[in-house]
Protein backbone atom coordinates (compact mmCIF):
# COMPACT_ATOMS: atom_id res chain seq x y z
CA UNK A 1 0.00 0.00 0.00
CA UNK A 2 0.97 3.65 -0.44
CA UNK A 3 1.22 5.83 2.67
CA UNK A 4 1.17 9.62 2.99
CA UNK A 5 2.93 10.56 6.24
CA UNK A 6 2.63 14.07 7.67
CA UNK A 7 5.06 15.11 10.39
CA UNK A 8 7.92 12.77 9.48
CA UNK A 9 10.57 14.83 11.28
CA UNK A 10 8.91 14.69 14.70
CA UNK A 11 9.46 12.10 17.40
CA UNK A 12 6.48 9.90 16.48
CA UNK A 13 6.55 10.74 12.78
CA UNK A 14 10.23 9.89 12.49
CA UNK A 15 9.75 6.48 14.03
CA UNK A 16 6.65 5.91 11.90
CA UNK A 17 8.73 6.64 8.80
CA UNK A 18 11.49 4.24 9.83
CA UNK A 19 9.05 1.44 10.61
CA UNK A 20 7.05 1.98 7.42
CA UNK A 21 10.14 1.92 5.20
CA UNK A 22 11.22 -1.37 6.78
CA UNK A 23 7.77 -2.94 6.40
CA UNK A 24 6.99 -4.76 3.17
CA UNK A 25 3.33 -3.81 3.56
CA UNK A 26 4.27 -0.38 2.19
CA UNK A 27 5.37 -0.02 -1.43
CA UNK A 28 5.73 3.77 -1.19
CA UNK A 29 5.89 6.31 1.63
CA UNK A 30 5.42 9.97 0.73
CA UNK A 31 6.68 12.26 3.46
CA UNK A 32 6.77 16.02 2.74
CA UNK A 33 9.21 17.94 4.94
CA UNK A 34 10.95 21.32 5.19
CA UNK A 35 14.42 19.75 4.92
CA UNK A 36 15.50 16.68 2.93
CA UNK A 37 15.30 13.28 4.59
CA UNK A 38 17.81 10.47 4.10
CA UNK A 39 17.18 8.85 0.69
CA UNK A 40 15.38 5.53 0.49
CA UNK A 41 14.15 3.60 -2.53
CA UNK A 42 10.55 3.61 -1.29
CA UNK A 43 10.56 7.18 0.01
CA UNK A 44 9.11 10.17 -1.87
CA UNK A 45 10.23 13.33 -0.06
CA UNK A 46 8.84 16.61 -1.43
CA UNK A 47 10.41 19.69 0.18
CA UNK A 48 8.24 22.68 1.09
CA UNK A 49 7.80 25.40 3.70
CA UNK A 50 4.02 25.56 3.11
CA UNK A 51 2.71 22.05 3.42
CA UNK A 52 -0.87 22.78 2.39
CA UNK A 53 0.27 23.96 -1.05
CA UNK A 54 1.39 20.40 -1.85
CA UNK A 55 -1.97 18.81 -1.06
CA UNK A 56 -3.17 18.45 -4.70
CA UNK A 57 0.15 16.97 -5.89
CA UNK A 58 0.36 14.60 -2.92
CA UNK A 59 -3.16 13.32 -3.51
CA UNK A 60 -2.32 12.80 -7.18
CA UNK A 61 0.04 10.04 -5.98
CA UNK A 62 -3.10 8.19 -4.87
CA UNK A 63 -2.15 7.17 -1.32
CA UNK A 64 -4.13 4.36 0.28
CA UNK A 65 -3.89 5.89 3.75
CA UNK A 66 -2.78 9.03 5.58
CA UNK A 67 -1.04 9.22 8.94
CA UNK A 68 -0.94 12.66 10.54
CA UNK A 69 1.76 12.94 13.19
CA UNK A 70 1.96 16.73 13.01
CA UNK A 71 2.34 18.47 16.33
CA UNK A 72 4.09 21.40 17.97
CA UNK A 73 3.85 23.57 21.08
CA UNK A 74 2.76 27.17 21.39
CA UNK A 75 6.24 28.07 22.67
CA UNK A 76 7.92 26.56 19.63
CA UNK A 77 5.35 27.83 17.15
CA UNK A 78 5.55 31.35 18.55
CA UNK A 79 1.84 32.12 18.86
CA UNK A 80 -1.56 30.54 19.32
CA UNK A 81 -2.30 31.10 15.64
CA UNK A 82 0.90 29.36 14.51
CA UNK A 83 0.23 26.45 16.87
CA UNK A 84 -3.32 26.08 15.57
CA UNK A 85 -2.06 26.10 11.97
CA UNK A 86 0.06 22.99 12.65
CA UNK A 87 -2.21 21.11 15.06
CA UNK A 88 -5.62 21.93 13.60
CA UNK A 89 -5.59 23.55 10.16
CA UNK A 90 -3.12 21.22 8.43
CA UNK A 91 -4.71 17.96 9.66
CA UNK A 92 -8.13 19.20 8.51
CA UNK A 93 -6.86 20.50 5.13
CA UNK A 94 -5.22 17.16 4.37
CA UNK A 95 -8.14 15.21 5.78
CA UNK A 96 -10.56 16.93 3.42
CA UNK A 97 -8.18 16.65 0.45
CA UNK A 98 -7.61 12.95 1.14
CA UNK A 99 -11.30 12.16 1.46
CA UNK A 100 -12.09 14.06 -1.75
CA UNK A 101 -9.35 12.05 -3.51
CA UNK A 102 -10.96 8.80 -2.40
CA UNK A 103 -8.64 7.92 0.51
CA UNK A 104 -10.65 5.90 3.00
CA UNK A 105 -8.16 5.47 5.86
CA UNK A 106 -6.76 8.17 8.15
CA UNK A 107 -4.92 8.02 11.48
CA UNK A 108 -3.95 10.97 13.64
CA UNK A 109 -2.01 11.60 16.84
CA UNK A 110 -4.01 13.67 19.32
CA UNK A 111 -3.46 13.88 23.09
CA UNK A 112 -4.81 12.49 26.33
CA UNK A 113 -7.23 15.06 27.68
CA UNK A 114 -8.29 16.38 24.27
CA UNK A 115 -11.69 18.07 24.50
CA UNK A 116 -13.33 20.86 22.49
CA UNK A 117 -14.69 22.19 25.78
CA UNK A 118 -11.33 22.31 27.59
CA UNK A 119 -10.17 25.51 29.28
CA UNK A 120 -6.67 24.76 27.97
CA UNK A 121 -6.01 26.10 24.46
CA UNK A 122 -3.80 23.10 23.72
CA UNK A 123 -6.35 20.44 24.72
CA UNK A 124 -9.23 22.44 23.22
CA UNK A 125 -7.42 22.56 19.86
CA UNK A 126 -6.76 18.82 20.02
CA UNK A 127 -10.42 18.19 20.85
CA UNK A 128 -11.58 20.38 17.97
CA UNK A 129 -9.40 18.57 15.45
CA UNK A 130 -10.73 15.22 16.72
CA UNK A 131 -14.30 16.47 16.38
CA UNK A 132 -13.88 17.96 12.92
CA UNK A 133 -11.81 15.12 11.43
CA UNK A 134 -14.67 12.77 12.31
CA UNK A 135 -17.11 14.91 10.33
CA UNK A 136 -15.11 14.39 7.11
CA UNK A 137 -16.42 10.85 6.80
CA UNK A 138 -13.47 8.46 6.50
CA UNK A 139 -14.34 4.79 6.21
CA UNK A 140 -11.63 4.06 8.81
CA UNK A 141 -10.43 6.70 11.26
CA UNK A 142 -8.02 6.09 14.15
CA UNK A 143 -7.32 8.70 16.81
CA UNK A 144 -4.35 8.02 19.12
CA UNK A 145 -4.40 9.80 22.47
CA UNK A 146 -0.95 9.39 24.07
CA UNK A 147 0.19 10.78 27.38
CA UNK A 148 3.71 12.26 27.41
CA UNK A 149 5.73 10.84 24.54
CA UNK A 150 9.11 9.24 25.20
CA UNK A 151 11.84 9.15 22.57
CA UNK A 152 14.37 11.30 20.79
CA UNK A 153 13.29 14.74 19.59
CA UNK A 154 14.89 17.14 17.15
CA UNK A 155 14.40 19.99 19.59
CA UNK A 156 14.81 20.30 23.35
CA UNK A 157 11.69 20.71 25.50
CA UNK A 158 12.99 21.31 29.01
CA UNK A 159 9.65 21.23 30.85
CA UNK A 160 8.56 18.12 29.00
CA UNK A 161 11.88 16.43 29.74
CA UNK A 162 11.44 17.09 33.44
CA UNK A 163 7.89 15.73 33.34
CA UNK A 164 9.05 12.59 31.52
CA UNK A 165 11.71 11.97 34.17
CA UNK A 166 9.15 12.39 36.95
CA UNK A 167 6.64 10.05 35.28
CA UNK A 168 9.28 7.37 34.81
CA UNK A 169 10.24 7.67 38.48
CA UNK A 170 6.63 7.38 39.62
CA UNK A 171 5.64 4.70 37.07
CA UNK A 172 5.40 1.85 39.62
CA UNK A 173 2.62 3.65 41.52
CA UNK A 174 0.82 5.51 38.72
CA UNK A 175 -2.14 4.19 36.71
CA UNK A 176 -1.08 2.96 33.25
CA UNK A 177 -2.76 5.88 31.50
CA UNK A 178 -0.18 8.21 33.08
CA UNK A 179 2.84 6.15 32.02
CA UNK A 180 5.16 7.47 29.31
CA UNK A 181 4.14 6.38 25.81
CA UNK A 182 7.26 5.47 23.78
CA UNK A 183 7.33 6.95 20.28
CA UNK A 184 8.13 3.47 18.93
CA UNK A 185 4.91 2.07 20.33
CA UNK A 186 2.76 4.95 19.08
CA UNK A 187 4.33 4.63 15.62
CA UNK A 188 3.70 0.89 15.49
CA UNK A 189 0.12 1.46 16.65
CA UNK A 190 -0.49 4.00 13.88
CA UNK A 191 0.85 1.68 11.19
CA UNK A 192 -1.13 -1.29 12.48
CA UNK A 193 -4.29 0.81 12.47
CA UNK A 194 -4.02 1.70 8.79
CA UNK A 195 -3.01 -1.82 7.74
CA UNK A 196 -6.03 -3.33 9.52
CA UNK A 197 -8.21 -0.29 8.71
CA UNK A 198 -11.22 -1.20 10.84
CA UNK A 199 -14.42 0.45 9.70
CA UNK A 200 -15.59 3.40 11.82
CA UNK A 201 -13.83 5.74 14.24
CA UNK A 202 -11.56 4.19 16.86
CA UNK A 203 -9.69 5.81 19.75
CA UNK A 204 -6.49 4.27 21.10
CA UNK A 205 -5.72 5.53 24.59
CA UNK A 206 -2.49 6.10 26.48
CA UNK A 207 -2.79 2.95 28.61
CA UNK A 208 -2.86 0.87 25.41
CA UNK A 209 0.46 2.34 24.19
CA UNK A 210 2.81 1.83 27.14
PDB file of C-alpha atoms in Angstrom:
ATOM      1  CA  UNK A   1       0.000   0.000   0.000  1.00  0.00           C
ATOM      2  CA  UNK A   2       0.973   3.647  -0.440  1.00  0.00           C
ATOM      3  CA  UNK A   3       1.219   5.835   2.668  1.00  0.00           C
ATOM      4  CA  UNK A   4       1.171   9.617   2.991  1.00  0.00           C
ATOM      5  CA  UNK A   5       2.932  10.561   6.238  1.00  0.00           C
ATOM      6  CA  UNK A   6       2.625  14.072   7.669  1.00  0.00           C
ATOM      7  CA  UNK A   7       5.063  15.108  10.391  1.00  0.00           C
ATOM      8  CA  UNK A   8       7.916  12.769   9.477  1.00  0.00           C
ATOM      9  CA  UNK A   9      10.569  14.829  11.283  1.00  0.00           C
ATOM     10  CA  UNK A  10       8.912  14.686  14.695  1.00  0.00           C
ATOM     11  CA  UNK A  11       9.456  12.099  17.403  1.00  0.00           C
ATOM     12  CA  UNK A  12       6.477   9.896  16.480  1.00  0.00           C
ATOM     13  CA  UNK A  13       6.554  10.739  12.782  1.00  0.00           C
ATOM     14  CA  UNK A  14      10.232   9.893  12.487  1.00  0.00           C
ATOM     15  CA  UNK A  15       9.750   6.475  14.029  1.00  0.00           C
ATOM     16  CA  UNK A  16       6.653   5.907  11.896  1.00  0.00           C
ATOM     17  CA  UNK A  17       8.729   6.644   8.803  1.00  0.00           C
ATOM     18  CA  UNK A  18      11.493   4.242   9.832  1.00  0.00           C
ATOM     19  CA  UNK A  19       9.051   1.445  10.613  1.00  0.00           C
ATOM     20  CA  UNK A  20       7.055   1.976   7.415  1.00  0.00           C
ATOM     21  CA  UNK A  21      10.141   1.921   5.205  1.00  0.00           C
ATOM     22  CA  UNK A  22      11.225  -1.371   6.783  1.00  0.00           C
ATOM     23  CA  UNK A  23       7.772  -2.936   6.403  1.00  0.00           C
ATOM     24  CA  UNK A  24       6.992  -4.765   3.172  1.00  0.00           C
ATOM     25  CA  UNK A  25       3.330  -3.812   3.557  1.00  0.00           C
ATOM     26  CA  UNK A  26       4.273  -0.377   2.186  1.00  0.00           C
ATOM     27  CA  UNK A  27       5.369  -0.016  -1.427  1.00  0.00           C
ATOM     28  CA  UNK A  28       5.731   3.768  -1.193  1.00  0.00           C
ATOM     29  CA  UNK A  29       5.892   6.309   1.628  1.00  0.00           C
ATOM     30  CA  UNK A  30       5.416   9.966   0.728  1.00  0.00           C
ATOM     31  CA  UNK A  31       6.681  12.262   3.463  1.00  0.00           C
ATOM     32  CA  UNK A  32       6.766  16.023   2.742  1.00  0.00           C
ATOM     33  CA  UNK A  33       9.211  17.944   4.941  1.00  0.00           C
ATOM     34  CA  UNK A  34      10.952  21.320   5.192  1.00  0.00           C
ATOM     35  CA  UNK A  35      14.416  19.753   4.921  1.00  0.00           C
ATOM     36  CA  UNK A  36      15.497  16.678   2.932  1.00  0.00           C
ATOM     37  CA  UNK A  37      15.302  13.276   4.588  1.00  0.00           C
ATOM     38  CA  UNK A  38      17.814  10.471   4.100  1.00  0.00           C
ATOM     39  CA  UNK A  39      17.180   8.846   0.689  1.00  0.00           C
ATOM     40  CA  UNK A  40      15.376   5.525   0.486  1.00  0.00           C
ATOM     41  CA  UNK A  41      14.154   3.597  -2.529  1.00  0.00           C
ATOM     42  CA  UNK A  42      10.554   3.608  -1.289  1.00  0.00           C
ATOM     43  CA  UNK A  43      10.563   7.184   0.006  1.00  0.00           C
ATOM     44  CA  UNK A  44       9.108  10.166  -1.874  1.00  0.00           C
ATOM     45  CA  UNK A  45      10.232  13.334  -0.065  1.00  0.00           C
ATOM     46  CA  UNK A  46       8.837  16.613  -1.427  1.00  0.00           C
ATOM     47  CA  UNK A  47      10.408  19.693   0.180  1.00  0.00           C
ATOM     48  CA  UNK A  48       8.245  22.677   1.091  1.00  0.00           C
ATOM     49  CA  UNK A  49       7.801  25.399   3.698  1.00  0.00           C
ATOM     50  CA  UNK A  50       4.023  25.563   3.108  1.00  0.00           C
ATOM     51  CA  UNK A  51       2.709  22.048   3.423  1.00  0.00           C
ATOM     52  CA  UNK A  52      -0.867  22.780   2.390  1.00  0.00           C
ATOM     53  CA  UNK A  53       0.272  23.963  -1.049  1.00  0.00           C
ATOM     54  CA  UNK A  54       1.385  20.397  -1.847  1.00  0.00           C
ATOM     55  CA  UNK A  55      -1.973  18.807  -1.056  1.00  0.00           C
ATOM     56  CA  UNK A  56      -3.167  18.450  -4.704  1.00  0.00           C
ATOM     57  CA  UNK A  57       0.152  16.973  -5.894  1.00  0.00           C
ATOM     58  CA  UNK A  58       0.357  14.596  -2.921  1.00  0.00           C
ATOM     59  CA  UNK A  59      -3.158  13.322  -3.511  1.00  0.00           C
ATOM     60  CA  UNK A  60      -2.316  12.795  -7.180  1.00  0.00           C
ATOM     61  CA  UNK A  61       0.043  10.042  -5.977  1.00  0.00           C
ATOM     62  CA  UNK A  62      -3.102   8.187  -4.869  1.00  0.00           C
ATOM     63  CA  UNK A  63      -2.146   7.168  -1.316  1.00  0.00           C
ATOM     64  CA  UNK A  64      -4.127   4.364   0.282  1.00  0.00           C
ATOM     65  CA  UNK A  65      -3.892   5.893   3.747  1.00  0.00           C
ATOM     66  CA  UNK A  66      -2.783   9.031   5.578  1.00  0.00           C
ATOM     67  CA  UNK A  67      -1.043   9.217   8.936  1.00  0.00           C
ATOM     68  CA  UNK A  68      -0.943  12.663  10.538  1.00  0.00           C
ATOM     69  CA  UNK A  69       1.760  12.935  13.194  1.00  0.00           C
ATOM     70  CA  UNK A  70       1.958  16.731  13.007  1.00  0.00           C
ATOM     71  CA  UNK A  71       2.343  18.472  16.331  1.00  0.00           C
ATOM     72  CA  UNK A  72       4.090  21.404  17.968  1.00  0.00           C
ATOM     73  CA  UNK A  73       3.851  23.567  21.082  1.00  0.00           C
ATOM     74  CA  UNK A  74       2.760  27.167  21.391  1.00  0.00           C
ATOM     75  CA  UNK A  75       6.235  28.068  22.673  1.00  0.00           C
ATOM     76  CA  UNK A  76       7.924  26.557  19.627  1.00  0.00           C
ATOM     77  CA  UNK A  77       5.345  27.832  17.148  1.00  0.00           C
ATOM     78  CA  UNK A  78       5.548  31.350  18.554  1.00  0.00           C
ATOM     79  CA  UNK A  79       1.838  32.116  18.856  1.00  0.00           C
ATOM     80  CA  UNK A  80      -1.562  30.536  19.319  1.00  0.00           C
ATOM     81  CA  UNK A  81      -2.301  31.098  15.639  1.00  0.00           C
ATOM     82  CA  UNK A  82       0.896  29.359  14.508  1.00  0.00           C
ATOM     83  CA  UNK A  83       0.235  26.450  16.871  1.00  0.00           C
ATOM     84  CA  UNK A  84      -3.318  26.076  15.572  1.00  0.00           C
ATOM     85  CA  UNK A  85      -2.062  26.101  11.975  1.00  0.00           C
ATOM     86  CA  UNK A  86       0.055  22.991  12.650  1.00  0.00           C
ATOM     87  CA  UNK A  87      -2.206  21.112  15.061  1.00  0.00           C
ATOM     88  CA  UNK A  88      -5.618  21.934  13.602  1.00  0.00           C
ATOM     89  CA  UNK A  89      -5.590  23.545  10.162  1.00  0.00           C
ATOM     90  CA  UNK A  90      -3.119  21.215   8.428  1.00  0.00           C
ATOM     91  CA  UNK A  91      -4.712  17.957   9.663  1.00  0.00           C
ATOM     92  CA  UNK A  92      -8.127  19.201   8.506  1.00  0.00           C
ATOM     93  CA  UNK A  93      -6.860  20.498   5.132  1.00  0.00           C
ATOM     94  CA  UNK A  94      -5.216  17.158   4.371  1.00  0.00           C
ATOM     95  CA  UNK A  95      -8.137  15.210   5.785  1.00  0.00           C
ATOM     96  CA  UNK A  96     -10.561  16.926   3.422  1.00  0.00           C
ATOM     97  CA  UNK A  97      -8.182  16.649   0.451  1.00  0.00           C
ATOM     98  CA  UNK A  98      -7.607  12.953   1.135  1.00  0.00           C
ATOM     99  CA  UNK A  99     -11.304  12.160   1.456  1.00  0.00           C
ATOM    100  CA  UNK A 100     -12.086  14.057  -1.755  1.00  0.00           C
ATOM    101  CA  UNK A 101      -9.353  12.055  -3.513  1.00  0.00           C
ATOM    102  CA  UNK A 102     -10.961   8.799  -2.401  1.00  0.00           C
ATOM    103  CA  UNK A 103      -8.638   7.917   0.507  1.00  0.00           C
ATOM    104  CA  UNK A 104     -10.646   5.898   3.004  1.00  0.00           C
ATOM    105  CA  UNK A 105      -8.159   5.475   5.857  1.00  0.00           C
ATOM    106  CA  UNK A 106      -6.759   8.173   8.146  1.00  0.00           C
ATOM    107  CA  UNK A 107      -4.919   8.018  11.482  1.00  0.00           C
ATOM    108  CA  UNK A 108      -3.951  10.975  13.640  1.00  0.00           C
ATOM    109  CA  UNK A 109      -2.010  11.602  16.842  1.00  0.00           C
ATOM    110  CA  UNK A 110      -4.015  13.669  19.324  1.00  0.00           C
ATOM    111  CA  UNK A 111      -3.461  13.876  23.089  1.00  0.00           C
ATOM    112  CA  UNK A 112      -4.813  12.487  26.329  1.00  0.00           C
ATOM    113  CA  UNK A 113      -7.233  15.058  27.680  1.00  0.00           C
ATOM    114  CA  UNK A 114      -8.286  16.381  24.269  1.00  0.00           C
ATOM    115  CA  UNK A 115     -11.692  18.069  24.497  1.00  0.00           C
ATOM    116  CA  UNK A 116     -13.335  20.860  22.489  1.00  0.00           C
ATOM    117  CA  UNK A 117     -14.690  22.189  25.783  1.00  0.00           C
ATOM    118  CA  UNK A 118     -11.327  22.307  27.592  1.00  0.00           C
ATOM    119  CA  UNK A 119     -10.171  25.512  29.281  1.00  0.00           C
ATOM    120  CA  UNK A 120      -6.665  24.759  27.974  1.00  0.00           C
ATOM    121  CA  UNK A 121      -6.012  26.104  24.465  1.00  0.00           C
ATOM    122  CA  UNK A 122      -3.803  23.100  23.718  1.00  0.00           C
ATOM    123  CA  UNK A 123      -6.352  20.440  24.716  1.00  0.00           C
ATOM    124  CA  UNK A 124      -9.231  22.436  23.222  1.00  0.00           C
ATOM    125  CA  UNK A 125      -7.424  22.558  19.865  1.00  0.00           C
ATOM    126  CA  UNK A 126      -6.760  18.817  20.023  1.00  0.00           C
ATOM    127  CA  UNK A 127     -10.416  18.194  20.852  1.00  0.00           C
ATOM    128  CA  UNK A 128     -11.578  20.377  17.972  1.00  0.00           C
ATOM    129  CA  UNK A 129      -9.403  18.570  15.453  1.00  0.00           C
ATOM    130  CA  UNK A 130     -10.733  15.220  16.716  1.00  0.00           C
ATOM    131  CA  UNK A 131     -14.300  16.471  16.382  1.00  0.00           C
ATOM    132  CA  UNK A 132     -13.881  17.957  12.917  1.00  0.00           C
ATOM    133  CA  UNK A 133     -11.808  15.117  11.434  1.00  0.00           C
ATOM    134  CA  UNK A 134     -14.673  12.767  12.307  1.00  0.00           C
ATOM    135  CA  UNK A 135     -17.106  14.908  10.329  1.00  0.00           C
ATOM    136  CA  UNK A 136     -15.111  14.393   7.113  1.00  0.00           C
ATOM    137  CA  UNK A 137     -16.415  10.852   6.801  1.00  0.00           C
ATOM    138  CA  UNK A 138     -13.467   8.461   6.502  1.00  0.00           C
ATOM    139  CA  UNK A 139     -14.337   4.789   6.214  1.00  0.00           C
ATOM    140  CA  UNK A 140     -11.631   4.056   8.807  1.00  0.00           C
ATOM    141  CA  UNK A 141     -10.427   6.702  11.263  1.00  0.00           C
ATOM    142  CA  UNK A 142      -8.016   6.093  14.153  1.00  0.00           C
ATOM    143  CA  UNK A 143      -7.318   8.697  16.814  1.00  0.00           C
ATOM    144  CA  UNK A 144      -4.349   8.018  19.124  1.00  0.00           C
ATOM    145  CA  UNK A 145      -4.397   9.805  22.467  1.00  0.00           C
ATOM    146  CA  UNK A 146      -0.953   9.386  24.069  1.00  0.00           C
ATOM    147  CA  UNK A 147       0.186  10.778  27.381  1.00  0.00           C
ATOM    148  CA  UNK A 148       3.707  12.257  27.414  1.00  0.00           C
ATOM    149  CA  UNK A 149       5.734  10.836  24.542  1.00  0.00           C
ATOM    150  CA  UNK A 150       9.106   9.241  25.197  1.00  0.00           C
ATOM    151  CA  UNK A 151      11.836   9.155  22.569  1.00  0.00           C
ATOM    152  CA  UNK A 152      14.375  11.305  20.791  1.00  0.00           C
ATOM    153  CA  UNK A 153      13.288  14.740  19.586  1.00  0.00           C
ATOM    154  CA  UNK A 154      14.887  17.143  17.148  1.00  0.00           C
ATOM    155  CA  UNK A 155      14.401  19.989  19.588  1.00  0.00           C
ATOM    156  CA  UNK A 156      14.810  20.298  23.347  1.00  0.00           C
ATOM    157  CA  UNK A 157      11.692  20.708  25.497  1.00  0.00           C
ATOM    158  CA  UNK A 158      12.994  21.311  29.014  1.00  0.00           C
ATOM    159  CA  UNK A 159       9.650  21.232  30.849  1.00  0.00           C
ATOM    160  CA  UNK A 160       8.556  18.124  29.000  1.00  0.00           C
ATOM    161  CA  UNK A 161      11.879  16.434  29.737  1.00  0.00           C
ATOM    162  CA  UNK A 162      11.442  17.088  33.440  1.00  0.00           C
ATOM    163  CA  UNK A 163       7.894  15.734  33.337  1.00  0.00           C
ATOM    164  CA  UNK A 164       9.047  12.591  31.524  1.00  0.00           C
ATOM    165  CA  UNK A 165      11.709  11.968  34.168  1.00  0.00           C
ATOM    166  CA  UNK A 166       9.151  12.389  36.949  1.00  0.00           C
ATOM    167  CA  UNK A 167       6.636  10.055  35.285  1.00  0.00           C
ATOM    168  CA  UNK A 168       9.280   7.372  34.811  1.00  0.00           C
ATOM    169  CA  UNK A 169      10.240   7.670  38.484  1.00  0.00           C
ATOM    170  CA  UNK A 170       6.627   7.379  39.623  1.00  0.00           C
ATOM    171  CA  UNK A 171       5.636   4.696  37.070  1.00  0.00           C
ATOM    172  CA  UNK A 172       5.404   1.852  39.622  1.00  0.00           C
ATOM    173  CA  UNK A 173       2.620   3.653  41.521  1.00  0.00           C
ATOM    174  CA  UNK A 174       0.824   5.509  38.722  1.00  0.00           C
ATOM    175  CA  UNK A 175      -2.143   4.194  36.708  1.00  0.00           C
ATOM    176  CA  UNK A 176      -1.081   2.958  33.251  1.00  0.00           C
ATOM    177  CA  UNK A 177      -2.757   5.882  31.499  1.00  0.00           C
ATOM    178  CA  UNK A 178      -0.176   8.208  33.078  1.00  0.00           C
ATOM    179  CA  UNK A 179       2.839   6.151  32.016  1.00  0.00           C
ATOM    180  CA  UNK A 180       5.161   7.471  29.311  1.00  0.00           C
ATOM    181  CA  UNK A 181       4.139   6.376  25.808  1.00  0.00           C
ATOM    182  CA  UNK A 182       7.260   5.475  23.777  1.00  0.00           C
ATOM    183  CA  UNK A 183       7.329   6.952  20.284  1.00  0.00           C
ATOM    184  CA  UNK A 184       8.132   3.473  18.927  1.00  0.00           C
ATOM    185  CA  UNK A 185       4.906   2.070  20.334  1.00  0.00           C
ATOM    186  CA  UNK A 186       2.764   4.945  19.083  1.00  0.00           C
ATOM    187  CA  UNK A 187       4.329   4.630  15.618  1.00  0.00           C
ATOM    188  CA  UNK A 188       3.697   0.888  15.487  1.00  0.00           C
ATOM    189  CA  UNK A 189       0.122   1.458  16.650  1.00  0.00           C
ATOM    190  CA  UNK A 190      -0.490   3.998  13.878  1.00  0.00           C
ATOM    191  CA  UNK A 191       0.852   1.684  11.194  1.00  0.00           C
ATOM    192  CA  UNK A 192      -1.128  -1.286  12.479  1.00  0.00           C
ATOM    193  CA  UNK A 193      -4.293   0.815  12.474  1.00  0.00           C
ATOM    194  CA  UNK A 194      -4.021   1.705   8.789  1.00  0.00           C
ATOM    195  CA  UNK A 195      -3.012  -1.817   7.740  1.00  0.00           C
ATOM    196  CA  UNK A 196      -6.025  -3.335   9.517  1.00  0.00           C
ATOM    197  CA  UNK A 197      -8.213  -0.292   8.711  1.00  0.00           C
ATOM    198  CA  UNK A 198     -11.224  -1.203  10.843  1.00  0.00           C
ATOM    199  CA  UNK A 199     -14.423   0.453   9.702  1.00  0.00           C
ATOM    200  CA  UNK A 200     -15.587   3.399  11.816  1.00  0.00           C
ATOM    201  CA  UNK A 201     -13.829   5.735  14.243  1.00  0.00           C
ATOM    202  CA  UNK A 202     -11.562   4.185  16.859  1.00  0.00           C
ATOM    203  CA  UNK A 203      -9.690   5.812  19.753  1.00  0.00           C
ATOM    204  CA  UNK A 204      -6.490   4.273  21.095  1.00  0.00           C
ATOM    205  CA  UNK A 205      -5.723   5.531  24.592  1.00  0.00           C
ATOM    206  CA  UNK A 206      -2.487   6.097  26.477  1.00  0.00           C
ATOM    207  CA  UNK A 207      -2.793   2.954  28.607  1.00  0.00           C
ATOM    208  CA  UNK A 208      -2.861   0.868  25.409  1.00  0.00           C
ATOM    209  CA  UNK A 209       0.459   2.339  24.189  1.00  0.00           C
ATOM    210  CA  UNK A 210       2.810   1.835  27.137  1.00  0.00           C
TER     211      UNK A 210
END
